[in-house]
């Protein structure tokens, strides 16, 4: 059985963590460790003394670690939480899918193949079976496994991250997906003020609005033109999430004029934003928030 060292994390925020994944060093979350505890292949990092991101000017928009900084760590993993928090990135995004027993897990795809090499579907296995499956990694470090949603969300909350929870509706099972996600939220202890729930499924958003009217909601879409005006007016959305590949200045302005926070996905370079009114963009989803922040610093895109 794999060592799920993060399934039951110690109470309280750890004061010591490892050198970030970005430095391609071996990864481990510990409490009360020191460099002398290592065998030379692992290094530890005291986040309380790290000022790398805090020393930068304030960016003009928020950076959201898409799938938990997927360019730096295995996507949708516990490692993503720790990498994101380590660099003082305040917001993180994850995807919620549903196992065969109705348990919510943190996983993006319908099929396990891309991230695990397993040809089966997420919905063909129970939650406890999925947590035994290792995630594909291109970086050295302890193996990461598919997390249960309640545990992943609880860990993100422990580090004070704002969570963007995207519900994936596979096989059109909207109610099943929503119920699993809401149950995981309840069990995680995450406060409503710490989360925004989103989905590409309009039906899922409508159902959540009925079940949990107090939750902040975001609707994801390829283009603003693909969303009916009535939908924007009646759902009580907090944000609209739009694809950078199809985004134009007019769409940003129209969404902002409706009082919506404009969140853009998935941004790999600041140059993708060059033609857009960046002052109207609330936040960007990016697989590498650290690199994007550094690039924006170089280009002096700050308040």
PDB file of C-alpha atoms in Angstrom:
ATOM      1  CA  UNK A   1       0.000   0.000   0.000  1.00  0.00           C
ATOM      2  CA  UNK A   2       1.452   3.413  -0.914  1.00  0.00           C
ATOM      3  CA  UNK A   3       2.579   5.790   1.766  1.00  0.00           C
ATOM      4  CA  UNK A   4      -0.167   8.406   1.769  1.00  0.00           C
ATOM      5  CA  UNK A   5       1.715  10.751   4.049  1.00  0.00           C
ATOM      6  CA  UNK A   6      -0.779  13.523   3.394  1.00  0.00           C
ATOM      7  CA  UNK A   7      -4.073  11.687   3.912  1.00  0.00           C
ATOM      8  CA  UNK A   8      -4.078  12.467   7.629  1.00  0.00           C
ATOM      9  CA  UNK A   9      -1.856  15.548   7.895  1.00  0.00           C
ATOM     10  CA  UNK A  10      -0.688  16.857  11.265  1.00  0.00           C
ATOM     11  CA  UNK A  11      -2.801  19.553  12.860  1.00  0.00           C
ATOM     12  CA  UNK A  12      -1.571  23.073  12.233  1.00  0.00           C
ATOM     13  CA  UNK A  13       0.422  24.576   9.416  1.00  0.00           C
ATOM     14  CA  UNK A  14       3.881  22.992   9.006  1.00  0.00           C
ATOM     15  CA  UNK A  15       6.687  25.445   9.622  1.00  0.00           C
ATOM     16  CA  UNK A  16       9.240  23.589   7.534  1.00  0.00           C
ATOM     17  CA  UNK A  17       8.868  22.324   4.006  1.00  0.00           C
ATOM     18  CA  UNK A  18      11.160  21.142   1.284  1.00  0.00           C
ATOM     19  CA  UNK A  19      12.968  22.939  -1.475  1.00  0.00           C
ATOM     20  CA  UNK A  20      10.393  23.575  -4.226  1.00  0.00           C
ATOM     21  CA  UNK A  21       9.743  21.139  -7.039  1.00  0.00           C
ATOM     22  CA  UNK A  22      10.874  23.870  -9.414  1.00  0.00           C
ATOM     23  CA  UNK A  23      14.445  23.181  -8.345  1.00  0.00           C
ATOM     24  CA  UNK A  24      14.020  19.522  -9.296  1.00  0.00           C
ATOM     25  CA  UNK A  25      14.976  18.301  -5.851  1.00  0.00           C
ATOM     26  CA  UNK A  26      13.415  15.376  -4.032  1.00  0.00           C
ATOM     27  CA  UNK A  27      10.130  16.261  -2.358  1.00  0.00           C
ATOM     28  CA  UNK A  28       8.767  15.518   1.100  1.00  0.00           C
ATOM     29  CA  UNK A  29       6.456  17.294   3.527  1.00  0.00           C
ATOM     30  CA  UNK A  30       7.716  17.083   7.085  1.00  0.00           C
ATOM     31  CA  UNK A  31       7.262  18.787  10.408  1.00  0.00           C
ATOM     32  CA  UNK A  32      10.147  19.563  12.692  1.00  0.00           C
ATOM     33  CA  UNK A  33      12.786  18.369  10.246  1.00  0.00           C
ATOM     34  CA  UNK A  34      16.196  19.869   9.700  1.00  0.00           C
ATOM     35  CA  UNK A  35      18.849  19.441   6.995  1.00  0.00           C
ATOM     36  CA  UNK A  36      20.669  16.970   9.228  1.00  0.00           C
ATOM     37  CA  UNK A  37      17.649  14.668   8.996  1.00  0.00           C
ATOM     38  CA  UNK A  38      18.188  14.102   5.304  1.00  0.00           C
ATOM     39  CA  UNK A  39      20.257  11.559   3.486  1.00  0.00           C
ATOM     40  CA  UNK A  40      21.636  14.103   1.043  1.00  0.00           C
ATOM     41  CA  UNK A  41      18.991  13.547  -1.614  1.00  0.00           C
ATOM     42  CA  UNK A  42      16.323  15.639   0.093  1.00  0.00           C
ATOM     43  CA  UNK A  43      16.497  19.263   1.155  1.00  0.00           C
ATOM     44  CA  UNK A  44      14.129  21.200   3.352  1.00  0.00           C
ATOM     45  CA  UNK A  45      12.852  24.699   2.974  1.00  0.00           C
ATOM     46  CA  UNK A  46      11.621  27.059   5.676  1.00  0.00           C
ATOM     47  CA  UNK A  47       8.769  28.942   4.034  1.00  0.00           C
ATOM     48  CA  UNK A  48       8.607  31.489   6.833  1.00  0.00           C
ATOM     49  CA  UNK A  49      11.994  32.834   5.703  1.00  0.00           C
ATOM     50  CA  UNK A  50      11.200  32.809   1.985  1.00  0.00           C
ATOM     51  CA  UNK A  51      10.532  36.234   0.482  1.00  0.00           C
ATOM     52  CA  UNK A  52      10.901  35.555  -3.236  1.00  0.00           C
ATOM     53  CA  UNK A  53       7.363  36.371  -4.314  1.00  0.00           C
ATOM     54  CA  UNK A  54       6.611  38.744  -1.459  1.00  0.00           C
ATOM     55  CA  UNK A  55       9.503  40.927  -2.601  1.00  0.00           C
ATOM     56  CA  UNK A  56       7.859  41.503  -5.982  1.00  0.00           C
ATOM     57  CA  UNK A  57       5.529  44.405  -6.737  1.00  0.00           C
ATOM     58  CA  UNK A  58       1.819  43.613  -6.644  1.00  0.00           C
ATOM     59  CA  UNK A  59       0.671  42.145  -9.937  1.00  0.00           C
ATOM     60  CA  UNK A  60      -2.223  43.738 -11.764  1.00  0.00           C
ATOM     61  CA  UNK A  61      -4.222  40.504 -11.517  1.00  0.00           C
ATOM     62  CA  UNK A  62      -4.364  37.366  -9.403  1.00  0.00           C
ATOM     63  CA  UNK A  63      -2.553  34.196 -10.443  1.00  0.00           C
ATOM     64  CA  UNK A  64      -4.385  30.902 -10.031  1.00  0.00           C
ATOM     65  CA  UNK A  65      -2.278  27.744  -9.953  1.00  0.00           C
ATOM     66  CA  UNK A  66      -4.072  25.747 -12.655  1.00  0.00           C
ATOM     67  CA  UNK A  67      -4.383  22.088 -11.620  1.00  0.00           C
ATOM     68  CA  UNK A  68      -2.013  22.949  -8.793  1.00  0.00           C
ATOM     69  CA  UNK A  69       0.863  24.381 -10.874  1.00  0.00           C
ATOM     70  CA  UNK A  70       0.761  21.535 -13.383  1.00  0.00           C
ATOM     71  CA  UNK A  71       3.965  22.551 -15.181  1.00  0.00           C
ATOM     72  CA  UNK A  72       5.945  22.192 -11.966  1.00  0.00           C
ATOM     73  CA  UNK A  73       4.470  19.139 -10.238  1.00  0.00           C
ATOM     74  CA  UNK A  74       2.151  16.234 -11.074  1.00  0.00           C
ATOM     75  CA  UNK A  75      -1.185  17.900 -11.786  1.00  0.00           C
ATOM     76  CA  UNK A  76      -3.970  17.793  -9.207  1.00  0.00           C
ATOM     77  CA  UNK A  77      -1.668  16.375  -6.546  1.00  0.00           C
ATOM     78  CA  UNK A  78      -0.861  17.209  -2.938  1.00  0.00           C
ATOM     79  CA  UNK A  79       2.544  18.327  -4.186  1.00  0.00           C
ATOM     80  CA  UNK A  80       0.794  21.080  -6.117  1.00  0.00           C
ATOM     81  CA  UNK A  81      -0.658  22.523  -2.923  1.00  0.00           C
ATOM     82  CA  UNK A  82       2.739  22.699  -1.276  1.00  0.00           C
ATOM     83  CA  UNK A  83       4.499  24.118  -4.316  1.00  0.00           C
ATOM     84  CA  UNK A  84       1.820  26.783  -4.731  1.00  0.00           C
ATOM     85  CA  UNK A  85       1.845  27.776  -1.066  1.00  0.00           C
ATOM     86  CA  UNK A  86       5.640  27.723  -0.977  1.00  0.00           C
ATOM     87  CA  UNK A  87       5.790  30.491  -3.558  1.00  0.00           C
ATOM     88  CA  UNK A  88       3.088  32.534  -1.850  1.00  0.00           C
ATOM     89  CA  UNK A  89       0.619  32.059  -4.709  1.00  0.00           C
ATOM     90  CA  UNK A  90      -2.745  32.699  -3.070  1.00  0.00           C
ATOM     91  CA  UNK A  91      -5.161  30.790  -5.294  1.00  0.00           C
ATOM     92  CA  UNK A  92      -5.222  27.244  -6.612  1.00  0.00           C
ATOM     93  CA  UNK A  93      -7.495  25.336  -9.000  1.00  0.00           C
ATOM     94  CA  UNK A  94      -8.370  21.658  -9.057  1.00  0.00           C
ATOM     95  CA  UNK A  95     -10.752  19.341 -10.892  1.00  0.00           C
ATOM     96  CA  UNK A  96     -13.291  17.087  -9.205  1.00  0.00           C
ATOM     97  CA  UNK A  97     -14.397  13.805 -10.765  1.00  0.00           C
ATOM     98  CA  UNK A  98     -16.507  11.020  -9.258  1.00  0.00           C
ATOM     99  CA  UNK A  99     -15.544   7.428  -8.495  1.00  0.00           C
ATOM    100  CA  UNK A 100     -17.874   4.460  -8.940  1.00  0.00           C
ATOM    101  CA  UNK A 101     -18.941   4.610  -5.281  1.00  0.00           C
ATOM    102  CA  UNK A 102     -19.864   8.298  -5.468  1.00  0.00           C
ATOM    103  CA  UNK A 103     -16.656   9.507  -3.843  1.00  0.00           C
ATOM    104  CA  UNK A 104     -15.183  12.733  -5.193  1.00  0.00           C
ATOM    105  CA  UNK A 105     -11.545  12.588  -6.283  1.00  0.00           C
ATOM    106  CA  UNK A 106      -9.177  15.230  -7.623  1.00  0.00           C
ATOM    107  CA  UNK A 107      -8.697  14.276 -11.261  1.00  0.00           C
ATOM    108  CA  UNK A 108      -9.301  16.068 -14.548  1.00  0.00           C
ATOM    109  CA  UNK A 109      -9.939  13.472 -17.228  1.00  0.00           C
ATOM    110  CA  UNK A 110     -12.702  10.940 -17.727  1.00  0.00           C
ATOM    111  CA  UNK A 111     -10.064   8.284 -18.410  1.00  0.00           C
ATOM    112  CA  UNK A 112      -7.028   7.546 -16.248  1.00  0.00           C
ATOM    113  CA  UNK A 113      -4.697   6.964 -19.205  1.00  0.00           C
ATOM    114  CA  UNK A 114      -2.994  10.352 -19.631  1.00  0.00           C
ATOM    115  CA  UNK A 115      -2.035  10.882 -16.000  1.00  0.00           C
ATOM    116  CA  UNK A 116      -1.513   7.299 -14.846  1.00  0.00           C
ATOM    117  CA  UNK A 117      -1.073   5.018 -17.863  1.00  0.00           C
ATOM    118  CA  UNK A 118      -4.101   3.023 -16.688  1.00  0.00           C
ATOM    119  CA  UNK A 119      -6.662   2.500 -19.490  1.00  0.00           C
ATOM    120  CA  UNK A 120      -9.682   2.368 -17.173  1.00  0.00           C
ATOM    121  CA  UNK A 121     -12.089   5.220 -16.485  1.00  0.00           C
ATOM    122  CA  UNK A 122     -12.355   7.116 -13.209  1.00  0.00           C
ATOM    123  CA  UNK A 123     -15.972   6.030 -12.821  1.00  0.00           C
ATOM    124  CA  UNK A 124     -15.063   2.334 -13.073  1.00  0.00           C
ATOM    125  CA  UNK A 125     -13.186   2.314  -9.762  1.00  0.00           C
ATOM    126  CA  UNK A 126     -14.079   3.113  -6.159  1.00  0.00           C
ATOM    127  CA  UNK A 127     -12.463   6.019  -4.363  1.00  0.00           C
ATOM    128  CA  UNK A 128     -10.136   3.870  -2.266  1.00  0.00           C
ATOM    129  CA  UNK A 129      -8.964   2.071  -5.411  1.00  0.00           C
ATOM    130  CA  UNK A 130      -8.177   5.327  -7.182  1.00  0.00           C
ATOM    131  CA  UNK A 131      -6.037   6.551  -4.289  1.00  0.00           C
ATOM    132  CA  UNK A 132      -3.720   3.577  -4.857  1.00  0.00           C
ATOM    133  CA  UNK A 133      -2.922   4.664  -8.425  1.00  0.00           C
ATOM    134  CA  UNK A 134       0.274   6.709  -8.872  1.00  0.00           C
ATOM    135  CA  UNK A 135       0.308   9.822 -11.016  1.00  0.00           C
ATOM    136  CA  UNK A 136       2.740  10.104 -13.902  1.00  0.00           C
ATOM    137  CA  UNK A 137       5.584  12.446 -13.019  1.00  0.00           C
ATOM    138  CA  UNK A 138       8.437  13.976 -14.995  1.00  0.00           C
ATOM    139  CA  UNK A 139      10.170  15.169 -11.844  1.00  0.00           C
ATOM    140  CA  UNK A 140      12.180  13.388  -9.159  1.00  0.00           C
ATOM    141  CA  UNK A 141      10.521  13.046  -5.800  1.00  0.00           C
ATOM    142  CA  UNK A 142       8.139  10.819  -3.882  1.00  0.00           C
ATOM    143  CA  UNK A 143       5.335   9.326  -5.921  1.00  0.00           C
ATOM    144  CA  UNK A 144       2.062  11.227  -5.896  1.00  0.00           C
ATOM    145  CA  UNK A 145      -1.295   9.441  -5.947  1.00  0.00           C
ATOM    146  CA  UNK A 146      -4.809  10.437  -6.958  1.00  0.00           C
ATOM    147  CA  UNK A 147      -6.194  12.291  -3.915  1.00  0.00           C
ATOM    148  CA  UNK A 148      -9.638  12.083  -2.398  1.00  0.00           C
ATOM    149  CA  UNK A 149     -11.250  15.477  -2.880  1.00  0.00           C
ATOM    150  CA  UNK A 150     -12.057  15.990   0.795  1.00  0.00           C
ATOM    151  CA  UNK A 151      -8.412  15.429   1.766  1.00  0.00           C
ATOM    152  CA  UNK A 152      -6.988  17.599  -1.002  1.00  0.00           C
ATOM    153  CA  UNK A 153      -9.366  20.468  -0.211  1.00  0.00           C
ATOM    154  CA  UNK A 154      -8.656  20.171   3.512  1.00  0.00           C
ATOM    155  CA  UNK A 155      -4.928  20.407   2.830  1.00  0.00           C
ATOM    156  CA  UNK A 156      -5.378  23.468   0.621  1.00  0.00           C
ATOM    157  CA  UNK A 157      -7.443  25.104   3.361  1.00  0.00           C
ATOM    158  CA  UNK A 158      -4.739  24.343   5.909  1.00  0.00           C
ATOM    159  CA  UNK A 159      -2.318  26.402   3.843  1.00  0.00           C
ATOM    160  CA  UNK A 160      -4.766  29.269   3.531  1.00  0.00           C
ATOM    161  CA  UNK A 161      -5.249  28.919  -0.221  1.00  0.00           C
ATOM    162  CA  UNK A 162      -8.345  30.124  -2.020  1.00  0.00           C
ATOM    163  CA  UNK A 163      -9.674  27.122  -3.947  1.00  0.00           C
ATOM    164  CA  UNK A 164     -11.237  27.155  -7.402  1.00  0.00           C
ATOM    165  CA  UNK A 165     -13.114  23.867  -7.538  1.00  0.00           C
ATOM    166  CA  UNK A 166     -14.060  22.841 -11.064  1.00  0.00           C
ATOM    167  CA  UNK A 167     -16.659  20.096 -11.301  1.00  0.00           C
ATOM    168  CA  UNK A 168     -16.127  17.723 -14.211  1.00  0.00           C
ATOM    169  CA  UNK A 169     -19.369  16.202 -15.443  1.00  0.00           C
ATOM    170  CA  UNK A 170     -18.483  12.925 -17.128  1.00  0.00           C
ATOM    171  CA  UNK A 171     -21.219  10.863 -18.828  1.00  0.00           C
ATOM    172  CA  UNK A 172     -23.702  13.724 -18.217  1.00  0.00           C
ATOM    173  CA  UNK A 173     -24.248  12.620 -14.611  1.00  0.00           C
ATOM    174  CA  UNK A 174     -24.783  16.131 -13.304  1.00  0.00           C
ATOM    175  CA  UNK A 175     -26.511  15.446  -9.994  1.00  0.00           C
ATOM    176  CA  UNK A 176     -24.039  12.720  -9.079  1.00  0.00           C
ATOM    177  CA  UNK A 177     -21.079  15.014  -9.795  1.00  0.00           C
ATOM    178  CA  UNK A 178     -22.543  17.925  -7.854  1.00  0.00           C
ATOM    179  CA  UNK A 179     -23.520  15.834  -4.834  1.00  0.00           C
ATOM    180  CA  UNK A 180     -20.057  14.285  -4.618  1.00  0.00           C
ATOM    181  CA  UNK A 181     -18.332  17.662  -4.849  1.00  0.00           C
ATOM    182  CA  UNK A 182     -20.563  19.279  -2.224  1.00  0.00           C
ATOM    183  CA  UNK A 183     -20.105  16.348   0.141  1.00  0.00           C
ATOM    184  CA  UNK A 184     -16.324  16.639  -0.208  1.00  0.00           C
ATOM    185  CA  UNK A 185     -16.538  20.361   0.507  1.00  0.00           C
ATOM    186  CA  UNK A 186     -18.585  19.723   3.639  1.00  0.00           C
ATOM    187  CA  UNK A 187     -16.174  17.076   4.904  1.00  0.00           C
ATOM    188  CA  UNK A 188     -13.101  19.197   4.182  1.00  0.00           C
ATOM    189  CA  UNK A 189     -14.072  22.003   6.526  1.00  0.00           C
ATOM    190  CA  UNK A 190     -13.291  24.632   3.888  1.00  0.00           C
ATOM    191  CA  UNK A 191     -15.214  27.849   4.506  1.00  0.00           C
ATOM    192  CA  UNK A 192     -17.525  29.173   1.764  1.00  0.00           C
ATOM    193  CA  UNK A 193     -15.392  32.321   1.691  1.00  0.00           C
ATOM    194  CA  UNK A 194     -12.376  30.210   0.683  1.00  0.00           C
ATOM    195  CA  UNK A 195     -13.858  28.587  -2.405  1.00  0.00           C
ATOM    196  CA  UNK A 196     -15.468  29.282  -5.752  1.00  0.00           C
ATOM    197  CA  UNK A 197     -17.145  26.383  -7.533  1.00  0.00           C
ATOM    198  CA  UNK A 198     -17.083  26.345 -11.320  1.00  0.00           C
ATOM    199  CA  UNK A 199     -17.982  24.091 -14.215  1.00  0.00           C
ATOM    200  CA  UNK A 200     -18.395  24.043 -17.968  1.00  0.00           C
ATOM    201  CA  UNK A 201     -21.770  22.439 -17.258  1.00  0.00           C
ATOM    202  CA  UNK A 202     -24.549  25.014 -17.008  1.00  0.00           C
ATOM    203  CA  UNK A 203     -26.783  22.348 -15.457  1.00  0.00           C
ATOM    204  CA  UNK A 204     -24.216  21.766 -12.713  1.00  0.00           C
ATOM    205  CA  UNK A 205     -23.993  25.483 -11.936  1.00  0.00           C
ATOM    206  CA  UNK A 206     -27.786  25.797 -11.808  1.00  0.00           C
ATOM    207  CA  UNK A 207     -28.046  22.820  -9.456  1.00  0.00           C
ATOM    208  CA  UNK A 208     -25.372  24.187  -7.126  1.00  0.00           C
ATOM    209  CA  UNK A 209     -27.119  27.552  -7.059  1.00  0.00           C
ATOM    210  CA  UNK A 210     -30.274  25.768  -5.855  1.00  0.00           C
ATOM    211  CA  UNK A 211     -28.515  23.534  -3.327  1.00  0.00           C
ATOM    212  CA  UNK A 212     -25.977  26.046  -1.995  1.00  0.00           C
ATOM    213  CA  UNK A 213     -27.083  29.620  -2.725  1.00  0.00           C
ATOM    214  CA  UNK A 214     -24.282  31.029  -0.583  1.00  0.00           C
ATOM    215  CA  UNK A 215     -21.424  29.615  -2.664  1.00  0.00           C
ATOM    216  CA  UNK A 216     -19.525  31.753  -5.142  1.00  0.00           C
ATOM    217  CA  UNK A 217     -19.950  30.358  -8.660  1.00  0.00           C
ATOM    218  CA  UNK A 218     -17.966  30.611 -11.863  1.00  0.00           C
ATOM    219  CA  UNK A 219     -19.142  29.522 -15.298  1.00  0.00           C
ATOM    220  CA  UNK A 220     -16.446  28.248 -17.655  1.00  0.00           C
ATOM    221  CA  UNK A 221     -16.902  28.677 -21.396  1.00  0.00           C
ATOM    222  CA  UNK A 222     -14.819  28.754 -24.547  1.00  0.00           C
ATOM    223  CA  UNK A 223     -16.270  32.111 -25.588  1.00  0.00           C
ATOM    224  CA  UNK A 224     -18.532  34.692 -24.001  1.00  0.00           C
ATOM    225  CA  UNK A 225     -20.645  34.683 -27.157  1.00  0.00           C
ATOM    226  CA  UNK A 226     -21.543  31.065 -26.417  1.00  0.00           C
ATOM    227  CA  UNK A 227     -23.278  32.005 -23.166  1.00  0.00           C
ATOM    228  CA  UNK A 228     -26.829  33.355 -23.300  1.00  0.00           C
ATOM    229  CA  UNK A 229     -27.316  36.828 -21.858  1.00  0.00           C
ATOM    230  CA  UNK A 230     -30.172  35.498 -19.724  1.00  0.00           C
ATOM    231  CA  UNK A 231     -27.791  32.987 -18.162  1.00  0.00           C
ATOM    232  CA  UNK A 232     -25.380  35.702 -17.118  1.00  0.00           C
ATOM    233  CA  UNK A 233     -28.211  37.709 -15.599  1.00  0.00           C
ATOM    234  CA  UNK A 234     -30.061  34.994 -13.684  1.00  0.00           C
ATOM    235  CA  UNK A 235     -27.424  32.652 -12.257  1.00  0.00           C
ATOM    236  CA  UNK A 236     -25.882  35.068  -9.800  1.00  0.00           C
ATOM    237  CA  UNK A 237     -22.386  34.279 -11.046  1.00  0.00           C
ATOM    238  CA  UNK A 238     -19.297  35.648  -9.370  1.00  0.00           C
ATOM    239  CA  UNK A 239     -17.043  35.056 -12.361  1.00  0.00           C
ATOM    240  CA  UNK A 240     -16.870  33.986 -15.979  1.00  0.00           C
ATOM    241  CA  UNK A 241     -13.915  31.833 -17.054  1.00  0.00           C
ATOM    242  CA  UNK A 242     -12.907  32.342 -20.686  1.00  0.00           C
ATOM    243  CA  UNK A 243     -10.389  30.660 -22.997  1.00  0.00           C
ATOM    244  CA  UNK A 244      -7.410  32.893 -23.826  1.00  0.00           C
ATOM    245  CA  UNK A 245      -7.248  31.402 -27.330  1.00  0.00           C
ATOM    246  CA  UNK A 246     -10.593  32.922 -28.306  1.00  0.00           C
ATOM    247  CA  UNK A 247     -10.658  35.989 -26.103  1.00  0.00           C
ATOM    248  CA  UNK A 248     -10.906  39.524 -27.467  1.00  0.00           C
ATOM    249  CA  UNK A 249     -11.055  42.934 -25.768  1.00  0.00           C
ATOM    250  CA  UNK A 250     -14.780  43.353 -26.371  1.00  0.00           C
ATOM    251  CA  UNK A 251     -15.641  40.123 -24.541  1.00  0.00           C
ATOM    252  CA  UNK A 252     -13.572  41.197 -21.546  1.00  0.00           C
ATOM    253  CA  UNK A 253     -15.284  44.590 -21.481  1.00  0.00           C
ATOM    254  CA  UNK A 254     -18.785  43.131 -21.835  1.00  0.00           C
ATOM    255  CA  UNK A 255     -18.238  40.634 -19.018  1.00  0.00           C
ATOM    256  CA  UNK A 256     -16.740  43.260 -16.732  1.00  0.00           C
ATOM    257  CA  UNK A 257     -19.623  45.636 -17.492  1.00  0.00           C
ATOM    258  CA  UNK A 258     -22.007  42.962 -16.195  1.00  0.00           C
ATOM    259  CA  UNK A 259     -20.191  42.968 -12.887  1.00  0.00           C
ATOM    260  CA  UNK A 260     -18.475  39.628 -13.467  1.00  0.00           C
ATOM    261  CA  UNK A 261     -14.923  38.845 -12.480  1.00  0.00           C
ATOM    262  CA  UNK A 262     -13.127  37.898 -15.684  1.00  0.00           C
ATOM    263  CA  UNK A 263     -10.879  34.863 -15.209  1.00  0.00           C
ATOM    264  CA  UNK A 264      -8.805  33.737 -18.184  1.00  0.00           C
ATOM    265  CA  UNK A 265      -7.488  30.242 -18.884  1.00  0.00           C
ATOM    266  CA  UNK A 266      -4.904  28.842 -19.578  1.00  0.00           C
ATOM    267  CA  UNK A 267      -2.244  31.554 -19.785  1.00  0.00           C
ATOM    268  CA  UNK A 268       1.325  30.436 -20.490  1.00  0.00           C
ATOM    269  CA  UNK A 269       2.902  33.800 -21.286  1.00  0.00           C
ATOM    270  CA  UNK A 270       2.216  37.432 -20.484  1.00  0.00           C
ATOM    271  CA  UNK A 271       2.390  38.145 -24.200  1.00  0.00           C
ATOM    272  CA  UNK A 272      -0.910  36.313 -24.636  1.00  0.00           C
ATOM    273  CA  UNK A 273      -2.500  39.175 -22.711  1.00  0.00           C
ATOM    274  CA  UNK A 274      -0.905  41.939 -24.777  1.00  0.00           C
ATOM    275  CA  UNK A 275      -4.016  42.851 -26.788  1.00  0.00           C
ATOM    276  CA  UNK A 276      -6.428  42.653 -23.850  1.00  0.00           C
ATOM    277  CA  UNK A 277      -7.505  45.274 -21.285  1.00  0.00           C
ATOM    278  CA  UNK A 278      -5.568  43.675 -18.433  1.00  0.00           C
ATOM    279  CA  UNK A 279      -6.984  46.125 -15.899  1.00  0.00           C
ATOM    280  CA  UNK A 280     -10.381  44.442 -16.418  1.00  0.00           C
ATOM    281  CA  UNK A 281      -9.043  40.899 -15.958  1.00  0.00           C
ATOM    282  CA  UNK A 282      -9.437  39.722 -12.381  1.00  0.00           C
ATOM    283  CA  UNK A 283      -7.250  36.635 -12.589  1.00  0.00           C
ATOM    284  CA  UNK A 284      -5.531  34.141 -14.862  1.00  0.00           C
ATOM    285  CA  UNK A 285      -5.264  30.377 -14.612  1.00  0.00           C
ATOM    286  CA  UNK A 286      -1.705  29.293 -15.343  1.00  0.00           C
ATOM    287  CA  UNK A 287       0.202  26.021 -15.141  1.00  0.00           C
ATOM    288  CA  UNK A 288       3.293  27.894 -13.939  1.00  0.00           C
ATOM    289  CA  UNK A 289       2.335  30.890 -11.799  1.00  0.00           C
ATOM    290  CA  UNK A 290       5.915  31.474 -10.698  1.00  0.00           C
ATOM    291  CA  UNK A 291       7.278  31.764 -14.246  1.00  0.00           C
ATOM    292  CA  UNK A 292       4.365  33.950 -15.345  1.00  0.00           C
ATOM    293  CA  UNK A 293       4.824  36.251 -12.375  1.00  0.00           C
ATOM    294  CA  UNK A 294       8.531  36.562 -13.151  1.00  0.00           C
ATOM    295  CA  UNK A 295       7.742  37.367 -16.782  1.00  0.00           C
ATOM    296  CA  UNK A 296       5.252  40.039 -15.792  1.00  0.00           C
ATOM    297  CA  UNK A 297       7.839  41.501 -13.465  1.00  0.00           C
ATOM    298  CA  UNK A 298      10.288  41.714 -16.366  1.00  0.00           C
ATOM    299  CA  UNK A 299       7.671  43.351 -18.580  1.00  0.00           C
ATOM    300  CA  UNK A 300       6.685  45.639 -15.685  1.00  0.00           C
ATOM    301  CA  UNK A 301       3.009  44.678 -15.860  1.00  0.00           C
ATOM    302  CA  UNK A 302       2.139  45.789 -12.358  1.00  0.00           C
ATOM    303  CA  UNK A 303      -0.062  48.254 -10.577  1.00  0.00           C
TER     304      UNK A 303
END
